[in-house]
Amino acid sequence: MVGIRDVAHRAGVSTATVSRALSGNGRVSAGTRARVLEAASELGFVASSTASSLASGRHRNIGVVVPSVARWYYSQIVDSVAAALLRAGYDLTLYNLNDDAAHRESVLSEFLLRQRCDGVIPVSLELGRDELDQLLSVGKPVVGIGGPLPGAETYSVDDHEIAALATEHLIRLGHRRIAHIGGYEVAEKDFRIAGTRRHGYEAALKGAGLEARRSWQLAADFTIQSGMVEARQLLGHPHDRPTAVFCASDEMAIGALLAARELGLRVPDDVSIIGIDGHELGEALGLTTVAQFPQEQGRRAVERLLQVLQDPSTLQSVNHPARTALVVRASTATPTA
Amino acid sequence: MVGIRDVAHRAGVSTATVSRALSGNGRVSAGTRARVLEAASELGFVASSTASSLASGRHRNIGVVVPSVARWYYSQIVDSVAAALLRAGYDLTLYNLNDDAAHRESVLSEFLLRQRCDGVIPVSLELGRDELDQLLSVGKPVVGIGGPLPGAETYSVDDHEIAALATEHLIRLGHRRIAHIGGYEVAEKDFRIAGTRRHGYEAALKGAGLEARRSWQLAADFTIQSGMVEARQLLGHPHDRPTAVFCASDEMAIGALLAARELGLRVPDDVSIIGIDGHELGEALGLTTVAQFPQEQGRRAVERLLQVLQDPSTLQSVNHPARTALVVRASTATPTA
DNA sequence: GTTCGCTGTGCAAGCGTTTCCATGCCGTCC
DNA sequence: GGACGGCATGGAAACGCTTGCACAGCGAAC
């Protein structure tokens, strides 16, 4: 293994100078730097990041905690975060909770605290104040994405608002019989978003003086398949069928769309469907949605976190509202009845 | 920051004993161990993994290199690999190439070699012999998943075979006009799978004495959307239309299915469609497919890699053929014409 | 009663960097 | 011409663990 001393020896300088020349910290004359660089590349020297971390206290590594990697939103986040970190020369350590609350504890205590990363990006994950404080107290800044994270700096849409927005779009079109596919029943703190979106839906209905039928609120797990399954139930009754469905994610909305077609219903004539997310597939299928832009959220969170790493004092405890946009396509229209 | 000396002091032993007691390496009497454990937990001690890595040369960290995280197969792999590593107490550093060949170089040289991980799991990624040897020579075992990786130990299906299998299923049903949606044209070594599956398709056609029309071989990027786009082209001509389509991934097959319906074609009556992968959504849509089991592949690759880490001499240069299964559902049938 | 071997523990030398501090040098200013 | 400040560099002390080696204690074997 070629080490810094080999480079130092070859370049005829001390290891201190090599370190300075390669890292850019401290001053080195142009000539010396050139010699060092040459020696390093000739030997194929790559500094041991472990040793460097130990000595400097920096890791060039960010921990990203996601509930899952198989759902569109998270995959988009991971994708963009990975790209942004790569560009900045940072590694990304992935903690995939796999929708399993049991992992939470151990991930937080054993992994994140093992002092391998410089900061943490929790995605749609609600940390307790204590957990958050623990991280911050060991000097690991936290910048969250998607979902409430009281006490931390986050980039997130307002889930209540966008759900209301989607629902209001249906109401404005004249719908009165609006169903909802979304929220898990489990009141897990790990997935509060679902509940918040449901509340937004309820609030919008209430605001329009409409009833929120319990039987028209179905729980699914945010995948296309689960959207299909629930929508089959929901739309299966020929009589007393809702004229519109608001789904808490595009994936579920796509499922609902497919289920509707399967049942021989025309969208939007027989039933209007709206989702949330901005999934590319929604575009191909003509799905109306309230788009959010996870790629943008991921990129900005990384930029911000790296900034905080430069100057920790700038870390705030606010949410930077993320951009959303109502994208009206062919899956919503005035009810024909 | 509470360090090992604090624990040692509290337990009334040396740091050496603490290290041994906590890591399980070396012998410690039961009584001492108990005292150490207690002291450690009272102080909330978590060993600095950096220091531990530097001293021991082990990292408890595996590098996973994927072309993308947004496609089903990869997300399944990452998911299962993450779970398996978590169980074993390993961290996972994610290198997302993002379908960008330019990243390849830098990821390999700058990141993987920075000696942060104990081993590497490249997914559907063809390393050159030199790159592979470089990794192996610095003592980083490699266990690949999905796709050829000459010289390395891998868990992968035989892409040529499963493509032929899928095509033959159509031929057996009586189809003679079989199109293919799959392979990128780019002959990138990063995505040879696409080409291999196409060859399997061509071989099967040839074996049956059928022509492989150039215009019936469309290139897409393995997503549902691209499958839709290509299938619209392919199935858009009322005359001279293929009676069956073999797609190199379920996602593209699903896209084709949707496009067919959109065009008013009945599946499988007007056109049969088969994919590869075993995507859950395919089940909901009645898609016939040659299933592979990425979750299983990921888990096994991790198990094997950890084994190799125990005893590097057992690393072989073979592919462990991964399980596949032809799953016949409602999207394929005997052609009606 | 020695000798031997084993167990449990401590000492201290690493692991490969970074960085503080000291030093030497040169140019500038009085 | 001497003092001083700034720059480039080297020496060496961290960083916080792991582990080889030495050693004490103790029971078994002779």
XYZ file of C-alpha atoms (C1' of nucleotides) in Angstrom:
734
model
C 0.000 0.000 0.000
C 1.572 3.254 -1.059
C 1.389 5.823 1.713
C 1.993 9.475 2.120
C 5.576 8.900 3.168
C 6.331 7.218 -0.129
C 5.077 10.254 -1.916
C 6.982 12.529 0.412
C 10.159 10.608 -0.164
C 9.781 10.594 -3.902
C 9.019 14.293 -4.063
C 11.826 15.050 -1.643
C 9.619 16.782 0.891
C 8.025 15.991 4.233
C 4.712 14.275 4.701
C 3.342 17.510 6.067
C 4.001 19.215 2.785
C 2.496 16.410 0.797
C -0.633 16.606 2.868
C -0.840 20.340 2.352
C -0.144 20.108 -1.333
C -2.783 17.504 -1.955
C -5.477 18.804 0.310
C -5.073 22.454 -0.475
C -4.991 23.386 3.190
C -2.009 25.511 4.042
C 0.453 27.120 1.713
C 2.801 25.312 -0.609
C 4.905 26.858 -3.321
C 3.821 26.193 -6.867
C 6.949 24.260 -7.695
C 6.704 21.994 -4.702
C 3.047 21.359 -5.310
C 3.765 20.295 -8.855
C 6.459 17.891 -7.743
C 4.182 16.412 -5.115
C 1.303 16.009 -7.516
C 3.548 14.279 -9.969
C 4.996 11.934 -7.409
C 1.523 11.129 -6.134
C 0.143 10.291 -9.526
C 3.199 8.290 -10.488
C 2.782 6.158 -7.426
C -0.973 6.026 -7.776
C -1.312 7.372 -4.294
C -4.782 7.627 -2.829
C -4.910 8.912 0.715
C -6.475 6.587 3.220
C -9.720 8.274 3.977
C -9.836 6.493 7.284
C -6.585 7.925 8.491
C -7.502 11.266 7.120
C -10.820 11.197 8.910
C -9.259 10.251 12.167
C -6.724 13.004 11.988
C -8.942 15.720 10.648
C -12.301 14.833 12.085
C -13.906 15.221 8.680
C -15.307 12.295 6.789
C -16.605 13.480 3.458
C -19.526 11.215 3.945
C -23.206 11.918 4.484
C -25.726 9.544 5.976
C -29.031 9.334 4.164
C -31.918 7.686 5.958
C -34.898 6.598 3.903
C -37.971 4.557 4.763
C -37.550 2.550 1.597
C -35.842 2.760 -1.709
C -38.477 1.023 -3.736
C -40.977 3.848 -3.890
C -40.733 6.512 -6.518
C -40.343 9.523 -4.315
C -37.541 8.033 -2.296
C -35.730 6.687 -5.282
C -35.800 10.142 -6.798
C -34.460 11.645 -3.629
C -31.694 9.111 -3.308
C -30.825 9.564 -6.931
C -30.486 13.307 -6.725
C -28.786 13.301 -3.368
C -26.281 10.762 -4.597
C -25.552 12.817 -7.668
C -25.098 16.024 -5.717
C -22.825 14.366 -3.193
C -20.775 12.711 -5.873
C -20.228 16.056 -7.509
C -19.022 17.466 -4.223
C -16.725 14.536 -3.636
C -18.740 13.128 -0.796
C -19.661 9.544 -0.143
C -23.202 8.566 0.689
C -23.990 5.995 3.318
C -27.465 4.653 2.844
C -29.659 3.651 5.740
C -32.698 1.936 4.382
C -35.241 1.472 7.132
C -37.281 -0.767 4.904
C -40.499 0.406 6.460
C -39.446 -1.376 9.564
C -39.705 0.664 12.705
C -37.527 -1.806 14.552
C -34.498 -0.797 12.526
C -34.923 2.797 13.499
C -33.412 2.536 16.896
C -30.362 0.592 15.953
C -29.730 2.671 12.889
C -29.763 5.806 14.884
C -27.781 4.705 17.853
C -25.355 2.264 16.370
C -24.775 3.497 12.908
C -25.264 7.193 12.704
C -23.514 7.841 15.950
C -20.561 5.749 14.978
C -19.144 8.955 13.733
C -18.619 8.033 10.191
C -20.573 10.747 8.544
C -20.389 14.500 8.783
C -24.084 15.037 8.571
C -27.411 13.354 8.091
C -30.265 13.708 5.629
C -33.369 11.996 6.955
C -36.073 11.593 4.353
C -39.709 11.587 5.414
C -38.570 10.515 8.784
C -39.650 12.072 11.966
C -36.958 12.092 14.596
C -37.813 12.730 18.199
C -36.427 15.879 19.740
C -34.080 13.742 21.765
C -32.800 11.863 18.752
C -32.321 15.073 16.858
C -30.558 16.750 19.748
C -28.312 13.776 20.142
C -27.189 14.090 16.559
C -26.730 17.818 16.760
C -24.868 17.551 20.033
C -22.231 15.321 18.505
C -21.847 17.905 15.803
C -23.746 16.194 13.050
C -25.900 18.730 11.284
C -29.222 17.477 10.025
C -31.068 18.686 6.949
C -34.300 16.861 6.342
C -36.347 16.279 3.240
C -40.038 15.599 2.875
C -42.016 15.591 6.011
C -42.038 17.373 9.309
C -38.916 17.364 11.405
C -39.533 19.794 14.206
C -36.397 21.533 15.314
C -34.462 20.798 12.162
C -33.860 22.545 8.919
C -35.849 20.897 6.150
C -36.846 21.072 2.525
C -40.374 19.937 2.273
C -43.700 20.620 0.713
C -46.643 21.424 2.932
C -48.444 18.121 2.849
C -51.621 19.486 4.305
C -51.733 22.214 1.748
C -51.014 20.155 -1.336
C -53.588 17.588 -0.311
C -56.108 20.370 0.112
C -55.023 21.807 -3.213
C -55.606 18.529 -4.988
C -58.950 18.053 -3.335
C -60.005 21.603 -4.087
C -59.181 21.069 -7.708
C -61.763 18.309 -7.758
C -64.247 20.424 -5.861
C -63.781 23.302 -8.248
C -64.577 20.989 -11.109
C -67.886 20.325 -9.447
C -67.250 17.044 -7.696
C -69.153 16.338 -4.507
C -68.431 12.688 -4.055
C -64.710 12.561 -3.511
C -62.900 9.524 -2.196
C -59.375 9.250 -0.873
C -56.755 6.563 -1.119
C -53.791 7.153 1.096
C -52.877 7.190 4.729
C -51.869 4.118 6.524
C -53.925 3.689 9.589
C -50.838 3.101 11.661
C -50.064 6.289 13.478
C -46.367 5.655 13.218
C -44.233 8.635 13.620
C -42.236 7.340 10.711
C -44.875 8.022 8.176
C -46.937 10.905 9.312
C -47.167 12.334 5.822
C -49.974 9.978 4.973
C -52.051 11.231 7.849
C -51.296 14.844 7.096
C -52.435 14.481 3.523
C -55.618 12.869 4.678
C -56.236 15.796 6.956
C -55.692 18.182 4.091
C -58.291 16.269 2.136
C -60.736 16.342 5.011
C -60.169 20.024 5.578
C -60.848 20.797 1.935
C -64.058 18.792 1.977
C -65.149 20.476 5.138
C -64.340 23.861 3.707
C -66.735 23.118 0.867
C -69.358 21.734 3.157
C -68.945 18.215 1.834
C -69.107 15.036 3.788
C -66.013 12.895 4.272
C -67.373 9.395 4.150
C -65.375 6.994 6.206
C -65.943 4.222 3.687
C -64.456 6.348 0.955
C -61.176 6.693 2.708
C -58.993 3.735 1.949
C -55.583 2.894 3.260
C -52.858 1.730 0.927
C -49.114 1.568 1.007
C -48.297 4.133 -1.658
C -47.455 1.615 -4.387
C -49.193 1.209 -7.735
C -50.363 -2.249 -6.792
C -51.959 -1.158 -3.564
C -53.634 1.689 -5.406
C -55.125 -0.813 -7.812
C -56.328 -3.083 -5.073
C -58.038 -0.341 -3.142
C -59.499 1.324 -6.203
C -61.052 -1.941 -7.325
C -62.889 -2.024 -4.027
C -63.806 1.586 -4.141
C -64.989 1.733 -7.725
C -66.391 -1.742 -7.856
C -69.902 -0.767 -6.686
C -71.813 0.440 -9.712
C -74.241 2.386 -7.561
C -73.118 4.903 -5.011
C -69.720 5.324 -6.538
C -67.542 8.396 -5.939
C -67.081 10.623 -8.960
C -63.524 11.488 -8.059
C -60.614 10.002 -6.189
C -57.760 11.876 -4.633
C -54.750 9.626 -4.081
C -51.974 10.612 -1.731
C -49.327 9.583 -4.243
C -49.094 9.318 -7.997
C -48.239 5.688 -7.720
C -51.533 4.955 -6.017
C -53.295 7.232 -8.470
C -51.798 5.298 -11.348
C -53.039 2.143 -9.729
C -56.470 3.665 -9.409
C -56.377 4.690 -13.045
C -55.547 1.173 -14.116
C -58.197 -0.291 -11.872
C -60.792 2.087 -13.277
C -59.973 1.062 -16.826
C -60.007 -2.546 -15.821
C -63.525 -2.044 -14.495
C -64.549 -0.507 -17.768
C -64.854 2.975 -16.342
C -63.807 5.898 -18.415
C -61.437 8.399 -16.910
C -62.269 11.211 -16.492
C -65.841 10.786 -17.710
C -66.916 8.257 -15.130
C -64.380 9.049 -12.498
C -61.735 11.718 -12.048
C -58.431 10.836 -10.489
C -55.734 13.072 -9.069
C -52.468 12.222 -7.388
C -49.517 13.855 -5.745
C -45.883 13.703 -6.810
C -45.148 14.324 -10.442
C -44.219 10.775 -11.384
C -43.026 10.565 -14.996
C -45.375 7.723 -15.672
C -48.252 9.971 -14.725
C -47.368 12.129 -17.660
C -47.542 9.225 -20.058
C -50.909 8.232 -18.649
C -52.376 11.703 -18.563
C -52.649 11.824 -14.805
C -53.545 15.103 -13.152
C -51.336 15.685 -10.153
C -49.875 18.119 -7.715
C -46.254 17.806 -8.665
C -43.435 18.181 -6.269
C -39.865 18.021 -7.440
C -37.887 15.535 -5.433
C -34.772 15.893 -7.543
C -34.731 19.537 -6.712
C -35.388 18.873 -3.053
C -32.533 16.430 -2.883
C -30.105 18.702 -4.604
C -30.956 21.662 -2.467
C -30.786 19.728 0.758
C -27.305 18.580 -0.134
C -26.176 22.046 -1.089
C -27.488 23.386 2.153
C -25.968 20.646 4.253
C -22.565 21.147 2.723
C -22.909 24.830 3.415
C -23.731 24.128 7.037
C -20.690 21.920 7.227
C -18.620 24.938 6.278
C -20.259 27.112 8.830
C -22.316 25.223 11.400
C -23.596 28.395 12.971
C -25.867 29.006 10.001
C -27.976 25.937 10.705
C -31.506 27.060 11.318
C -34.634 25.382 12.433
C -36.921 26.168 9.547
C -38.577 24.500 6.637
C -37.724 25.790 3.216
C -41.042 25.291 1.441
C -40.494 23.186 -1.625
C -41.983 24.026 -4.966
C -45.212 22.379 -6.070
C -47.376 22.745 -9.115
C -50.862 21.647 -10.001
C -50.485 19.846 -13.292
C -53.842 19.363 -14.926
C -53.948 16.565 -17.431
C -56.607 14.284 -18.774
C -57.601 12.365 -15.669
C -59.778 15.048 -14.120
C -62.838 16.780 -15.482
C -66.264 18.036 -14.534
C -68.439 15.133 -13.401
C -70.875 14.027 -16.079
C -73.624 12.987 -13.737
C -16.843 12.758 23.242
C -16.621 9.744 25.469
C -13.719 7.529 24.486
C -12.478 4.095 25.276
C -10.271 5.393 28.085
C -13.288 6.766 29.884
C -14.869 3.370 29.781
C -11.630 1.719 30.829
C -11.276 4.059 33.745
C -14.830 3.562 34.885
C -14.606 -0.192 34.687
C -11.214 -0.200 36.334
C -9.435 -1.958 33.505
C -7.146 -1.067 30.640
C -8.308 0.130 27.253
C -7.041 -3.110 25.781
C -9.474 -5.047 27.881
C -12.314 -2.762 27.012
C -11.595 -3.222 23.351
C -11.498 -6.963 23.741
C -14.608 -7.075 25.854
C -16.651 -5.023 23.425
C -15.398 -6.484 20.202
C -15.308 -10.086 21.265
C -11.769 -10.526 19.975
C -9.486 -12.031 22.558
C -10.387 -13.504 25.899
C -11.914 -11.616 28.764
C -13.306 -13.120 31.942
C -17.052 -13.058 32.298
C -16.961 -10.743 35.293
C -14.730 -8.211 33.611
C -16.771 -8.285 30.474
C -19.919 -7.534 32.432
C -18.321 -4.597 34.161
C -17.041 -3.209 30.906
C -20.390 -3.570 29.203
C -22.066 -1.792 32.039
C -19.590 1.043 32.089
C -19.888 1.415 28.325
C -23.632 1.599 28.338
C -23.706 3.952 31.289
C -21.442 6.318 29.462
C -23.214 5.788 26.176
C -19.951 4.832 24.613
C -19.893 4.180 20.883
C -16.499 3.335 19.486
C -15.243 5.634 16.779
C -15.493 3.495 13.719
C -12.852 5.591 12.084
C -10.265 4.899 14.722
C -11.265 1.304 14.855
C -10.933 0.972 11.108
C -7.558 2.572 11.069
C -6.264 0.306 13.769
C -7.821 -2.899 12.598
C -7.960 -2.460 8.862
C -11.601 -3.521 8.843
C -14.368 -1.136 8.013
C -17.681 -2.912 8.335
C -18.741 -1.164 5.224
C -19.531 -2.462 1.769
C -19.572 -0.414 -1.397
C -22.512 -1.011 -3.690
C -22.282 0.289 -7.230
C -25.478 0.569 -9.227
C -26.232 2.101 -12.608
C -29.301 3.764 -11.185
C -31.616 3.486 -8.281
C -34.770 4.459 -10.070
C -35.345 1.232 -11.944
C -37.167 -1.634 -10.352
C -34.488 -4.248 -10.523
C -31.853 -2.049 -8.963
C -34.116 -0.767 -6.277
C -34.903 -4.335 -5.322
C -31.244 -5.187 -5.205
C -30.356 -2.173 -3.128
C -33.231 -2.879 -0.834
C -32.255 -6.448 -0.156
C -28.553 -5.749 0.037
C -29.180 -2.953 2.498
C -31.316 -5.193 4.642
C -28.793 -8.008 4.654
C -25.935 -5.690 5.485
C -27.886 -4.013 8.225
C -28.564 -7.366 9.792
C -24.875 -8.146 9.728
C -23.967 -4.805 11.221
C -22.412 -3.457 8.070
C -22.834 -0.048 6.557
C -23.590 0.373 2.898
C -21.968 3.055 0.822
C -23.962 3.686 -2.293
C -22.335 4.600 -5.564
C -25.032 5.568 -7.975
C -23.601 5.872 -11.449
C -26.799 7.442 -12.658
C -26.408 5.913 -16.072
C -23.506 8.214 -16.590
C -20.395 6.533 -17.859
C -18.319 9.539 -16.941
C -18.810 8.862 -13.254
C -17.457 5.377 -13.598
C -13.839 6.322 -13.647
C -13.900 8.647 -10.736
C -16.056 6.394 -8.649
C -13.703 3.544 -9.092
C -10.462 5.328 -8.634
C -11.329 7.979 -6.136
C -14.022 6.455 -4.067
C -13.712 2.740 -3.994
C -9.986 2.801 -3.646
C -10.118 5.273 -0.837
C -10.163 2.253 1.322
C -13.337 2.830 3.136
C -15.072 -0.383 2.370
C -14.105 -3.975 2.883
C -15.619 -5.178 -0.322
C -17.626 -4.192 -3.328
C -20.869 -5.337 -4.883
C -21.156 -4.077 -8.447
C -24.624 -4.480 -9.893
C -25.037 -5.006 -13.608
C -21.738 -3.368 -14.067
C -18.963 -4.698 -16.124
C -15.570 -3.922 -14.754
C -12.525 -4.263 -16.917
C -10.021 -6.902 -15.907
C -7.672 -4.162 -14.857
C -10.250 -2.460 -12.701
C -11.209 -5.728 -11.122
C -7.622 -6.701 -10.496
C -6.959 -3.347 -8.981
C -9.717 -3.877 -6.472
C -8.677 -7.410 -5.688
C -5.065 -6.420 -5.344
C -5.842 -3.951 -2.610
C -7.686 -6.720 -0.860
C -11.206 -5.740 -1.687
C -13.196 -8.806 -2.616
C -15.820 -8.325 -5.265
C -19.089 -10.185 -5.553
C -21.202 -9.051 -8.460
C -24.897 -9.229 -9.126
C -26.747 -9.296 -12.414
C -24.637 -9.267 -15.482
C -21.343 -10.623 -16.593
C -18.259 -9.818 -14.613
C -15.495 -11.948 -16.019
C -13.002 -12.947 -13.416
C -15.257 -12.256 -10.480
C -17.673 -14.241 -8.420
C -21.225 -13.312 -9.311
C -24.859 -14.097 -8.730
C -26.627 -13.646 -11.966
C -29.172 -15.106 -14.278
C -28.123 -16.168 -17.735
C -29.473 -13.270 -19.732
C -29.105 -14.996 -23.041
C -30.988 -17.995 -21.777
C -33.889 -16.209 -20.149
C -34.380 -14.053 -23.207
C -34.460 -17.159 -25.324
C -36.810 -18.757 -22.838
C -39.229 -15.878 -23.057
C -39.081 -15.817 -26.819
C -39.529 -19.557 -27.054
C -42.605 -19.317 -24.903
C -44.112 -17.091 -27.564
C -42.948 -19.381 -30.341
C -44.436 -22.404 -28.608
C -47.735 -20.607 -28.456
C -47.598 -20.344 -32.209
C -46.348 -16.831 -32.731
C -44.297 -16.124 -35.815
C -44.273 -12.369 -35.793
C -42.396 -11.515 -32.641
C -41.048 -8.069 -31.890
C -38.563 -7.009 -29.230
C -38.280 -3.951 -27.070
C -35.045 -3.756 -25.190
C -31.391 -3.146 -25.789
C -29.947 0.252 -25.952
C -28.048 0.668 -29.117
C -25.092 2.028 -27.211
C -22.584 -0.732 -26.877
C -21.543 0.497 -23.487
C -19.840 -2.016 -21.368
C -21.927 -0.709 -18.542
C -25.087 -2.160 -19.866
C -24.319 -5.219 -21.817
C -27.336 -7.042 -20.449
C -29.580 -5.348 -22.952
C -27.523 -6.612 -25.849
C -27.274 -10.094 -24.413
C -31.026 -10.367 -24.071
C -31.464 -9.225 -27.609
C -29.098 -11.927 -28.744
C -31.072 -14.489 -26.811
C -34.164 -13.317 -28.606
C -32.478 -13.492 -31.982
C -31.082 -16.928 -31.265
C -34.504 -18.229 -30.313
C -36.028 -16.848 -33.484
C -33.275 -18.303 -35.562
C -33.649 -21.631 -33.834
C -37.247 -21.667 -34.950
C -36.449 -20.541 -38.427
C -38.107 -17.173 -37.941
C -36.972 -13.877 -39.253
C -35.745 -11.180 -36.917
C -36.992 -8.021 -38.509
C -34.804 -5.084 -37.828
C -37.797 -2.764 -37.661
C -39.351 -4.887 -34.963
C -36.455 -4.420 -32.615
C -36.866 -1.242 -30.692
C -34.535 0.352 -28.210
C -35.848 1.696 -24.942
C -34.371 2.548 -21.603
C -36.034 -0.116 -19.465
C -38.646 2.182 -17.911
C -42.412 1.883 -18.201
C -42.605 5.152 -20.057
C -40.076 4.182 -22.668
C -41.885 0.887 -23.114
C -45.076 2.794 -23.804
C -43.456 5.100 -26.265
C -41.840 2.330 -28.260
C -44.881 0.088 -28.156
C -47.055 2.871 -29.512
C -44.772 2.998 -32.525
C -44.581 -0.700 -32.883
C -48.269 -1.465 -32.494
C -49.526 1.652 -34.159
C -49.597 0.211 -37.674
C -52.867 -1.674 -38.110
C -51.451 -3.773 -40.910
C -48.274 -5.733 -40.602
C -48.299 -5.695 -36.852
C -46.409 -8.250 -34.758
C -48.577 -10.678 -32.843
C -46.275 -10.777 -29.874
C -43.743 -8.589 -28.140
C -40.913 -9.723 -25.950
C -39.684 -6.937 -23.694
C -36.325 -7.125 -21.987
C -37.797 -5.923 -18.709
C -41.160 -6.052 -17.027
C -41.231 -2.321 -16.807
C -41.054 -2.009 -20.561
C -43.556 -4.842 -20.891
C -45.944 -3.006 -18.625
C -45.495 0.047 -20.782
C -46.244 -2.034 -23.846
C -49.321 -3.436 -22.164
C -50.606 0.023 -21.426
C -49.830 1.230 -24.912
C -51.661 -1.708 -26.418
C -54.756 -0.972 -24.378
C -54.510 2.651 -25.258
C -54.524 1.693 -28.918
C -57.616 -0.389 -28.355
C -55.822 -3.666 -28.797
C -56.795 -6.590 -26.650
C -54.062 -8.428 -24.800
C -53.478 -11.282 -25.374
C -56.036 -11.636 -28.199
C -54.556 -9.063 -30.520
C -51.069 -9.074 -29.155
C -49.173 -11.152 -26.610
C -46.677 -9.513 -24.330
C -43.976 -11.043 -22.186
C -41.359 -9.444 -20.007
C -38.459 -10.299 -17.770
C -38.071 -9.619 -14.078
C -40.991 -10.509 -11.869
C -42.120 -6.989 -11.075
C -44.994 -6.999 -8.571
C -46.989 -4.711 -10.766
C -46.817 -7.314 -13.493
C -48.774 -9.606 -11.250
C -51.534 -7.080 -10.789
C -51.710 -6.568 -14.542
C -51.574 -10.201 -15.492
C -48.247 -9.946 -17.230
C -46.484 -13.111 -18.304
C -42.835 -12.931 -17.437
C -39.624 -14.766 -16.788
C -39.183 -13.909 -13.157
C -35.866 -13.481 -11.502
C -35.615 -12.836 -7.825
C -33.483 -9.822 -7.128
C -34.157 -9.843 -3.412
C -32.718 -13.316 -3.261
C -29.768 -12.345 -5.410
C -28.972 -9.427 -3.181
C -29.218 -11.403 -0.001
C -27.059 -14.192 -1.300
C -24.414 -11.898 -2.676
C -24.113 -10.254 0.706
C -23.923 -13.551 2.525
C -21.234 -14.708 0.196
C -19.255 -11.510 0.394
C -19.251 -11.570 4.163
C -18.089 -15.143 4.006
C -15.246 -14.187 1.732
C -14.322 -11.457 4.131
C -13.854 -14.133 6.755
C -11.756 -16.254 4.491
C -10.546 -14.475 1.370
C -9.046 -17.622 -0.047
C -12.481 -18.973 -0.840
C -13.197 -16.272 -3.393
C -13.780 -17.928 -6.719
C -14.253 -16.723 -10.203
C -17.593 -18.249 -11.024
C -21.163 -17.264 -11.541
C -23.713 -18.766 -9.242
C -26.675 -19.101 -11.593
C -29.631 -17.311 -10.113
C -33.081 -18.785 -10.027
C -35.585 -17.883 -12.708
C -39.130 -18.990 -13.412
C -41.430 -18.642 -16.353
C -44.621 -17.211 -14.914
C -47.447 -17.529 -17.367
C -50.267 -15.096 -16.794
C -52.905 -13.511 -18.939
C -50.803 -11.467 -21.319
C -49.738 -14.290 -23.605
C -51.817 -16.700 -25.625
C -52.018 -18.421 -28.960
C -52.330 -15.850 -31.735
C -55.891 -15.520 -33.015
C -54.990 -14.747 -36.585
C 8.307 -28.812 44.744
C 9.397 -27.742 39.939
C 7.917 -27.204 35.533
C 4.662 -26.416 32.183
C 0.778 -24.471 29.956
C -3.115 -21.810 29.969
C -5.984 -17.754 31.025
C -6.694 -12.944 31.877
C -4.774 -8.593 31.727
C -1.760 -4.485 30.875
C 1.775 -1.993 28.209
C 2.822 0.264 24.329
C 3.525 0.260 19.496
C 1.309 0.876 15.760
C -2.577 2.372 11.958
C -1.724 6.799 8.060
C -3.023 10.980 8.045
C -3.426 16.240 9.613
C -1.956 20.197 11.828
C 0.335 22.997 15.484
C 4.492 24.944 16.252
C 9.134 26.033 15.284
C 12.588 27.176 12.079
C 15.025 29.104 8.288
C 14.948 32.066 4.592
C 14.213 36.145 1.935
C 12.709 40.752 1.021
C 11.504 45.238 2.991
C 11.554 48.934 5.694
C 13.645 52.143 8.660
C 22.829 47.102 8.248
C 19.714 45.326 11.564
C 15.004 44.232 12.696
C 10.884 42.455 11.298
C 7.101 40.131 8.848
C 5.631 36.670 5.780
C 6.147 32.512 3.406
C 7.570 27.669 2.744
C 8.775 23.759 5.057
C 9.861 20.111 8.525
C 9.349 17.801 13.089
C 6.397 15.627 15.873
C 2.243 15.279 18.442
C -2.117 14.167 18.027
C -6.542 11.383 16.313
C -8.908 6.899 19.191
C -8.747 2.706 18.603
C -6.535 -2.645 18.059
C -3.357 -6.096 18.984
C 1.321 -8.364 19.586
C 3.901 -9.287 23.308
C 5.030 -9.841 28.071
C 3.784 -11.157 32.417
C 1.459 -12.673 36.580
C -1.262 -16.110 38.580
C -2.900 -20.621 39.007
C -3.890 -25.530 38.521
C -2.212 -29.875 36.632
C 1.312 -33.021 35.726
C 5.497 -35.093 36.941
